[in-house]
Short mmCIF file of C-alpha atoms and ligand atoms in Angstrom, two decimals:
data_model
loop_
_atom_site.label_atom_id
_atom_site.label_comp_id
_atom_site.label_asym_id
_atom_site.label_seq_id
_atom_site.Cartn_x
_atom_site.Cartn_y
_atom_site.Cartn_z
CA MET G 1 -32.67 5.57 10.55
CA THR G 2 -30.56 6.38 7.54
CA GLN G 3 -27.87 8.92 8.14
CA SER G 4 -26.74 11.10 5.31
CA THR G 5 -23.11 10.24 4.66
CA THR G 6 -21.85 13.75 5.19
CA GLU G 7 -22.93 13.60 8.82
CA LEU G 8 -21.50 10.19 9.73
CA ALA G 9 -20.32 10.71 13.30
CA PHE G 10 -18.22 8.02 14.99
CA THR G 11 -19.33 6.63 18.35
CA THR G 12 -16.53 5.09 20.40
CA LEU G 13 -17.39 1.97 22.42
CA PRO G 14 -14.70 1.83 25.13
CA SER G 15 -12.70 -1.37 25.38
CA GLN G 16 -12.80 -3.31 28.69
CA ASN G 17 -9.74 -5.22 27.63
CA LEU G 18 -6.98 -2.76 26.79
CA VAL G 19 -3.47 -4.05 26.22
CA SER G 20 -1.53 -3.16 29.39
CA GLU G 21 1.16 -0.46 29.34
CA ALA G 22 3.79 -3.10 30.13
CA GLU G 23 2.65 -5.36 27.27
CA LEU G 24 2.49 -2.40 24.90
CA ALA G 25 6.05 -1.38 25.79
CA VAL G 26 7.26 -4.88 24.87
CA ILE G 27 5.40 -4.76 21.53
CA LEU G 28 6.64 -1.27 20.65
CA ALA G 29 10.23 -2.23 21.50
CA ASN G 30 10.14 -4.58 18.50
CA PRO G 31 6.96 -4.04 16.47
CA GLY G 32 7.86 -6.07 13.32
CA PHE G 33 5.29 -5.71 10.54
CA GLY G 34 1.66 -6.80 10.74
CA ASP G 35 2.19 -8.92 13.84
CA HIS G 36 0.36 -6.93 16.51
CA PHE G 37 -2.97 -5.12 16.39
CA THR G 38 -4.23 -2.19 18.39
CA ASP G 39 -7.05 -1.96 20.95
CA TYR G 40 -9.66 -0.66 18.51
CA THR G 41 -11.13 -0.95 15.02
CA ALA G 42 -13.26 1.56 13.08
CA VAL G 43 -16.36 0.20 11.32
CA ILE G 44 -19.02 1.58 8.96
CA ASP G 45 -21.80 -0.64 7.62
CA TRP G 46 -23.58 -0.28 4.31
CA THR G 47 -26.78 -1.68 2.90
CA LYS G 48 -28.22 -1.15 -0.55
CA ASP G 49 -31.33 0.45 0.92
CA GLY G 50 -29.84 2.30 3.86
CA GLY G 51 -26.46 3.49 2.55
CA TRP G 52 -23.53 4.03 4.92
CA GLN G 53 -24.55 3.90 8.57
CA ASN G 54 -23.59 2.98 12.12
CA ALA G 55 -20.10 4.52 12.08
CA ARG G 56 -18.27 3.43 15.22
CA VAL G 57 -14.96 2.68 16.86
CA GLU G 58 -15.22 -0.59 18.75
CA PRO G 59 -12.84 -2.94 20.57
CA TYR G 60 -10.61 -4.92 18.19
CA GLY G 61 -11.70 -8.53 17.85
CA PRO G 62 -13.02 -11.29 15.58
CA ILE G 63 -15.78 -10.43 13.10
CA ALA G 64 -19.02 -12.41 13.27
CA LEU G 65 -19.72 -13.32 9.64
CA ASP G 66 -22.36 -15.61 8.16
CA PRO G 67 -20.63 -18.60 6.48
CA ALA G 68 -22.51 -17.68 3.29
CA ALA G 69 -21.10 -14.12 3.26
CA SER G 70 -20.12 -13.48 -0.35
CA VAL G 71 -16.62 -12.24 0.49
CA LEU G 72 -15.83 -15.83 1.58
CA HIS G 73 -16.97 -17.32 -1.74
CA TYR G 74 -16.48 -14.78 -4.49
CA GLY G 75 -13.73 -12.60 -3.05
CA GLN G 76 -15.61 -9.30 -3.20
CA GLU G 77 -13.02 -7.38 -1.18
CA ILE G 78 -10.76 -4.33 -1.54
CA PHE G 79 -8.23 -2.71 0.75
CA GLU G 80 -5.91 0.23 1.30
CA GLY G 81 -2.66 0.84 3.16
CA LEU G 82 -1.33 4.05 4.71
CA LYS G 83 0.66 5.02 7.78
CA ALA G 84 0.44 7.34 10.79
CA TYR G 85 3.75 8.96 11.81
CA ARG G 86 4.63 10.51 15.15
CA HIS G 87 6.49 13.80 14.81
CA ALA G 88 9.10 15.10 17.23
CA ASP G 89 6.54 17.30 19.05
CA GLY G 90 4.33 14.26 19.75
CA SER G 91 1.67 15.07 17.14
CA VAL G 92 0.48 12.31 14.78
CA TRP G 93 0.09 12.75 11.02
CA THR G 94 -0.77 10.73 7.96
CA PHE G 95 0.27 11.13 4.33
CA ARG G 96 -2.11 11.98 1.45
CA PRO G 97 -5.14 10.11 2.90
CA GLU G 98 -7.40 11.67 0.27
CA ALA G 99 -5.37 9.80 -2.39
CA ASN G 100 -6.09 6.51 -0.59
CA ALA G 101 -9.78 7.45 -0.26
CA ALA G 102 -9.96 8.15 -4.00
CA ARG G 103 -8.17 4.91 -4.86
CA LEU G 104 -10.45 2.90 -2.56
CA ASN G 105 -13.36 4.24 -4.60
CA ARG G 106 -11.73 3.32 -7.91
CA SER G 107 -11.20 -0.19 -6.53
CA ALA G 108 -14.81 -0.21 -5.24
CA GLN G 109 -16.09 0.60 -8.71
CA ARG G 110 -14.17 -2.28 -10.28
CA LEU G 111 -15.27 -4.79 -7.62
CA ALA G 112 -18.91 -3.57 -7.70
CA LEU G 113 -18.71 -2.38 -4.11
CA PRO G 114 -20.26 0.90 -2.88
CA GLU G 115 -18.14 4.04 -2.94
CA LEU G 116 -17.35 5.57 0.45
CA PRO G 117 -17.31 9.38 0.80
CA GLU G 118 -13.81 10.75 1.35
CA SER G 119 -14.97 12.40 4.59
CA ALA G 120 -16.06 9.00 5.97
CA PHE G 121 -12.75 7.37 4.98
CA ILE G 122 -10.69 10.09 6.63
CA GLY G 123 -13.11 10.28 9.57
CA ALA G 124 -12.62 6.56 10.22
CA VAL G 125 -8.83 6.91 10.15
CA GLU G 126 -8.96 9.92 12.47
CA ALA G 127 -11.36 8.28 14.94
CA LEU G 128 -9.30 5.08 15.08
CA VAL G 129 -5.92 6.78 15.53
CA GLN G 130 -7.37 9.05 18.22
CA ALA G 131 -8.58 5.99 20.14
CA ASP G 132 -5.29 4.15 19.55
CA GLN G 133 -2.89 7.09 19.99
CA ARG G 134 -0.60 5.31 22.42
CA TRP G 135 0.11 2.70 19.71
CA VAL G 136 1.87 5.16 17.38
CA PRO G 137 5.61 4.41 17.77
CA ASP G 138 8.14 7.24 17.97
CA GLN G 139 11.43 5.70 16.89
CA ASP G 140 13.20 6.37 13.61
CA GLY G 141 11.54 4.62 10.66
CA GLU G 142 8.58 3.44 12.75
CA SER G 143 4.90 4.14 12.17
CA LEU G 144 1.40 2.85 12.81
CA TYR G 145 0.34 0.99 9.66
CA LEU G 146 -3.34 1.55 8.85
CA ARG G 147 -5.29 -1.03 6.88
CA PRO G 148 -8.73 0.09 5.65
CA PHE G 149 -10.73 -2.63 3.87
CA MET G 150 -14.21 -3.31 2.53
CA ILE G 151 -15.92 -6.71 2.41
CA ALA G 152 -19.21 -8.09 1.10
CA THR G 153 -21.06 -9.40 4.15
CA GLU G 154 -24.41 -10.37 2.65
CA ALA G 155 -25.31 -14.04 3.19
CA PHE G 156 -26.27 -15.06 -0.35
CA LEU G 157 -24.74 -17.60 -2.71
CA GLY G 158 -26.16 -16.22 -5.95
CA VAL G 159 -23.47 -14.48 -7.98
CA ARG G 160 -24.08 -10.75 -7.91
CA ALA G 161 -22.81 -7.63 -6.16
CA ALA G 162 -23.66 -7.91 -2.47
CA HIS G 163 -26.38 -5.77 -0.90
CA ALA G 164 -24.64 -5.60 2.48
CA VAL G 165 -21.07 -4.49 2.96
CA SER G 166 -18.79 -3.50 5.81
CA PHE G 167 -15.88 -1.03 5.77
CA ARG G 168 -13.29 -1.34 8.52
CA VAL G 169 -9.93 0.06 9.51
CA ILE G 170 -7.43 -1.87 11.62
CA ALA G 171 -4.00 -0.68 12.72
CA SER G 172 -0.67 -2.34 13.44
CA PRO G 173 2.57 -0.80 14.72
CA ALA G 174 5.35 -1.15 12.14
CA GLY G 175 9.09 -1.18 12.74
CA ASN G 176 11.87 0.04 10.52
CA TYR G 177 11.58 -2.29 7.52
CA PHE G 178 15.32 -2.64 7.09
CA GLY G 179 16.58 -2.28 10.62
CA GLY G 180 18.13 1.00 9.54
CA GLU G 181 20.17 -0.49 6.72
CA LEU G 182 19.08 -0.01 3.11
CA LYS G 183 20.20 -3.14 1.31
CA PRO G 184 19.32 -3.72 -2.39
CA ILE G 185 17.06 -6.72 -2.91
CA SER G 186 16.98 -9.51 -5.48
CA ILE G 187 13.79 -9.93 -7.49
CA TRP G 188 12.48 -13.04 -9.24
CA ILE G 189 11.20 -12.63 -12.82
CA SER G 190 7.89 -14.45 -13.11
CA ARG G 191 7.61 -16.01 -16.58
CA ASN G 192 4.71 -18.36 -15.98
CA TYR G 193 2.36 -16.28 -13.90
CA ALA G 194 0.70 -12.88 -14.25
CA ARG G 195 -0.88 -10.86 -11.45
CA ALA G 196 -3.25 -9.09 -13.81
CA GLY G 197 -4.50 -9.22 -17.38
CA ARG G 198 -6.10 -6.83 -19.81
CA GLY G 199 -9.53 -5.86 -18.51
CA GLY G 200 -8.84 -7.60 -15.19
CA THR G 201 -8.44 -6.17 -11.71
CA GLY G 202 -4.75 -5.16 -11.82
CA ALA G 203 -5.50 -1.47 -11.26
CA ALA G 204 -7.70 -2.24 -8.24
CA LYS G 205 -6.27 -2.91 -4.78
CA CYS G 206 -8.06 -6.18 -4.07
CA GLY G 207 -7.20 -9.31 -2.12
CA GLY G 208 -7.69 -11.48 -5.22
CA ASN G 209 -4.64 -9.94 -6.91
CA TYR G 210 -2.59 -10.84 -3.87
CA ALA G 211 -3.94 -14.40 -3.79
CA ALA G 212 -2.78 -14.74 -7.41
CA SER G 213 0.71 -13.51 -6.48
CA LEU G 214 1.36 -16.00 -3.66
CA LEU G 215 2.41 -18.97 -5.80
CA PRO G 216 4.99 -16.96 -7.81
CA GLN G 217 6.10 -15.42 -4.49
CA LEU G 218 6.85 -18.95 -3.18
CA GLU G 219 8.86 -19.59 -6.36
CA ALA G 220 10.78 -16.34 -5.75
CA GLU G 221 11.60 -17.29 -2.17
CA ALA G 222 12.73 -20.75 -3.25
CA ASN G 223 15.21 -18.96 -5.53
CA GLY G 224 16.54 -16.61 -2.88
CA CYS G 225 14.48 -13.58 -3.98
CA LYS G 226 12.39 -11.24 -1.84
CA GLN G 227 9.73 -10.24 -4.39
CA VAL G 228 8.36 -11.07 -7.83
CA LEU G 229 8.57 -8.94 -10.98
CA PHE G 230 5.48 -9.23 -13.14
CA LEU G 231 5.70 -8.61 -16.89
CA ASP G 232 3.12 -8.25 -19.64
CA PRO G 233 4.04 -11.10 -22.02
CA THR G 234 1.45 -9.90 -24.57
CA ASN G 235 3.27 -6.57 -24.84
CA ASP G 236 7.02 -7.26 -25.45
CA ASN G 237 7.52 -8.25 -21.80
CA ALA G 238 6.70 -4.72 -20.68
CA VAL G 239 7.61 -4.27 -17.02
CA GLU G 240 4.50 -3.96 -14.87
CA GLU G 241 5.33 -4.00 -11.14
CA LEU G 242 6.12 -6.18 -8.15
CA GLY G 243 3.41 -7.97 -6.16
CA GLY G 244 2.83 -4.87 -4.03
CA MET G 245 5.28 -2.17 -5.19
CA ASN G 246 5.78 0.00 -8.28
CA VAL G 247 9.10 0.15 -10.12
CA PHE G 248 11.33 3.10 -11.13
CA PHE G 249 14.45 3.43 -13.30
CA VAL G 250 17.09 6.14 -12.99
CA PHE G 251 18.97 6.86 -16.22
CA LYS G 252 22.54 8.15 -16.58
CA ASP G 253 21.24 11.46 -18.01
CA GLY G 254 19.05 12.08 -14.94
CA THR G 255 15.78 10.82 -16.44
CA LEU G 256 13.39 9.07 -14.06
CA VAL G 257 11.19 6.45 -15.76
CA THR G 258 8.30 4.38 -14.42
CA PRO G 259 5.94 2.12 -16.38
CA GLU G 260 2.89 4.03 -17.59
CA LEU G 261 -0.48 3.09 -16.08
CA SER G 262 -1.66 0.47 -18.54
CA GLY G 263 -4.82 -0.66 -16.79
CA SER G 264 -3.08 -3.60 -15.15
CA ILE G 265 -0.71 -1.59 -12.91
CA LEU G 266 -1.74 -0.36 -9.47
CA GLU G 267 -1.36 3.41 -9.15
CA GLY G 268 0.71 3.79 -5.98
CA VAL G 269 0.50 6.89 -3.80
CA THR G 270 4.27 6.51 -3.32
CA ARG G 271 4.68 6.26 -7.12
CA SER G 272 2.81 9.52 -7.64
CA SER G 273 4.77 11.21 -4.81
CA VAL G 274 8.13 10.08 -6.26
CA LEU G 275 7.08 11.43 -9.68
CA GLN G 276 6.39 14.80 -8.03
CA LEU G 277 9.65 14.83 -6.05
CA GLY G 278 11.53 14.02 -9.27
CA ARG G 279 9.85 16.95 -11.05
CA ASP G 280 10.63 19.21 -8.07
CA ARG G 281 14.31 18.32 -8.51
CA GLY G 282 14.21 19.25 -12.18
CA MET G 283 14.63 15.65 -13.29
CA ASN G 284 13.11 14.59 -16.60
CA VAL G 285 10.23 12.45 -15.35
CA VAL G 286 8.64 10.03 -17.83
CA GLU G 287 5.81 7.50 -17.59
CA ARG G 288 6.21 5.11 -20.51
CA LYS G 289 6.45 1.48 -21.48
CA ILE G 290 9.78 -0.06 -20.53
CA THR G 291 10.54 -3.66 -21.50
CA LEU G 292 12.69 -6.36 -19.93
CA ASP G 293 14.99 -6.07 -22.99
CA GLU G 294 15.52 -2.36 -22.33
CA TRP G 295 16.25 -3.13 -18.67
CA ARG G 296 18.85 -5.77 -19.61
CA GLU G 297 20.50 -3.57 -22.24
CA GLY G 298 20.35 -0.45 -20.07
CA ILE G 299 22.17 -2.13 -17.20
CA ALA G 300 24.76 -3.64 -19.58
CA SER G 301 25.47 -0.31 -21.30
CA GLY G 302 25.33 1.78 -18.13
CA GLU G 303 22.38 3.85 -19.43
CA ILE G 304 20.31 2.68 -16.44
CA THR G 305 22.18 3.52 -13.25
CA GLU G 306 19.60 2.65 -10.55
CA VAL G 307 16.37 0.66 -10.22
CA PHE G 308 14.10 0.85 -7.20
CA ALA G 309 10.72 -0.34 -6.00
CA CYS G 310 8.35 1.84 -4.01
CA GLY G 311 5.25 1.50 -1.85
CA THR G 312 3.88 2.64 1.50
CA ALA G 313 5.15 -0.32 3.53
CA ALA G 314 8.83 -0.22 2.49
CA VAL G 315 8.95 3.37 1.08
CA ILE G 316 11.80 3.05 -1.47
CA THR G 317 13.75 -0.20 -1.83
CA PRO G 318 16.72 -0.43 -4.22
CA ILE G 319 16.62 -3.41 -6.60
CA GLY G 320 20.11 -4.90 -6.94
CA GLU G 321 19.32 -7.75 -9.27
CA ILE G 322 16.50 -9.43 -11.18
CA LYS G 323 16.82 -13.03 -12.24
CA ASP G 324 15.18 -16.23 -13.43
CA GLU G 325 16.45 -19.70 -14.40
CA GLN G 326 18.18 -18.33 -17.49
CA GLU G 327 19.70 -15.00 -16.57
CA SER G 328 20.61 -12.43 -13.98
CA ILE G 329 20.46 -8.68 -14.63
CA GLY G 330 22.28 -6.32 -12.28
CA ASP G 331 24.52 -6.89 -9.29
CA PRO G 332 23.10 -8.19 -6.00
CA THR G 333 26.11 -6.88 -4.08
CA ALA G 334 26.03 -3.29 -5.44
CA PRO G 335 25.32 -0.61 -2.80
CA ALA G 336 22.08 1.41 -2.86
CA GLY G 337 22.13 4.12 -5.55
CA GLU G 338 22.43 7.81 -4.68
CA VAL G 339 19.15 8.91 -6.24
CA SER G 340 17.19 6.07 -4.61
CA VAL G 341 18.67 6.90 -1.22
CA SER G 342 18.07 10.65 -1.44
CA LEU G 343 14.48 10.27 -2.71
CA ARG G 344 13.83 7.88 0.15
CA GLU G 345 15.26 10.31 2.69
CA GLU G 346 13.27 13.22 1.31
CA LEU G 347 9.99 11.29 1.27
CA LEU G 348 10.54 9.88 4.78
CA GLY G 349 11.54 13.36 5.95
CA ILE G 350 8.28 14.86 4.69
CA GLN G 351 6.28 12.05 6.30
CA THR G 352 8.01 12.35 9.65
CA GLY G 353 8.07 16.15 9.74
CA THR G 354 11.79 16.84 9.30
CA VAL G 355 11.53 18.09 5.69
CA GLU G 356 9.16 20.87 4.62
CA ASP G 357 5.78 19.61 3.33
CA ARG G 358 5.76 21.73 0.14
CA HIS G 359 2.73 20.04 -1.39
CA GLY G 360 0.40 19.93 1.61
CA TRP G 361 0.60 16.13 1.73
CA LEU G 362 0.36 15.78 5.51
CA HIS G 363 -2.91 15.46 7.40
CA ARG G 364 -2.99 15.74 11.18
CA LEU G 365 -4.69 12.87 13.03
CA ALA G 366 -3.88 13.61 16.68
C1 PLP B 1 -0.55 -0.98 -2.69
C2 PLP B 1 0.20 -1.39 -3.92
C3 PLP B 1 1.27 -0.64 -4.43
C4 PLP B 1 1.86 0.56 -3.72
O1 PLP B 1 0.94 1.58 -3.52
P1 PLP B 1 1.23 2.70 -2.40
O2 PLP B 1 0.01 3.55 -2.44
O3 PLP B 1 2.44 3.42 -2.86
O4 PLP B 1 1.44 2.00 -1.12
C5 PLP B 1 1.85 -1.06 -5.62
N1 PLP B 1 1.42 -2.15 -6.26
C6 PLP B 1 0.41 -2.91 -5.79
C7 PLP B 1 -0.01 -4.11 -6.55
C8 PLP B 1 -0.23 -2.55 -4.61
O5 PLP B 1 -1.24 -3.31 -4.15
#
């Protein structure tokens, strides 16, 4: 029977194989990032004829997939990333999930996947976190990272949008990314590779963009850098973003600048939140093109005082230096800038319930 999407109710199939309390305590003592997965997963199936159906929370485990499933051949896949935070009173909250639901649907459109109603997206997150409540860590800087994703499951090798799809959410406890210390990172300037092109999938959150970023990422690591900076060589080397984080510049006069959404930049939820926090502080907040030349000159002249990257996983990360074979811009040993640090503290404070949620960004999960 086809269920109308507005009434998708989640059935929970209890796990017979829960991680023991002792094992869980060991994991939560040092969660890392993306290393451990919870007891459950939320799933909703879709078919072209039946729509979204069979919403359930089931025990975490391998997916049975036909070897001809189109996700394995043509990469028809999209994903999201958000976090659940435990507040001091024990309650569990997430941050702007409707923004992730909306972005999932923009990605779905680009990858010719079906759109998922916002209520089903948030319902899946709620149902999963309720089943996995004991996995939400409670130490400073820790969270339960939530990874919703959608894959084409139809077994068919012809090239077209799949007629069978599965949406899932998995969860993984995440530690404090920096072990408490906020140390500026070095970034490698990618000259030979792009993560996105005009008309491509840069604005969609899809696995293919990440696959394309892995080779330049290896190059970055070989040169002592943590991440890659992607530029648009067809547009004066306009700064785009890192492999999975947006970029911001703080100017001497208090202006906050981030590259405008050009079609090849991913619109981060953190990016949009930082723009709002900047406006709230009365900063001059500007989305515009900013080139590598302006970056170089701005650092040299002192016009640009801070640069930082932002995204859900690492929140706000100061960028100390960018470099390639020819040049280095910035100072890898400089301490984190004041504005970067205070924006980070404010955003983390809102997420973890210690700073007032002025914009109604928090959503209670448990
Ligand atoms: C997910 C992602 C970001 C950050 O988005 P948030 O919603 O802030 O986590 C930035 N760039 C790329 C390419 C991404 O995939």
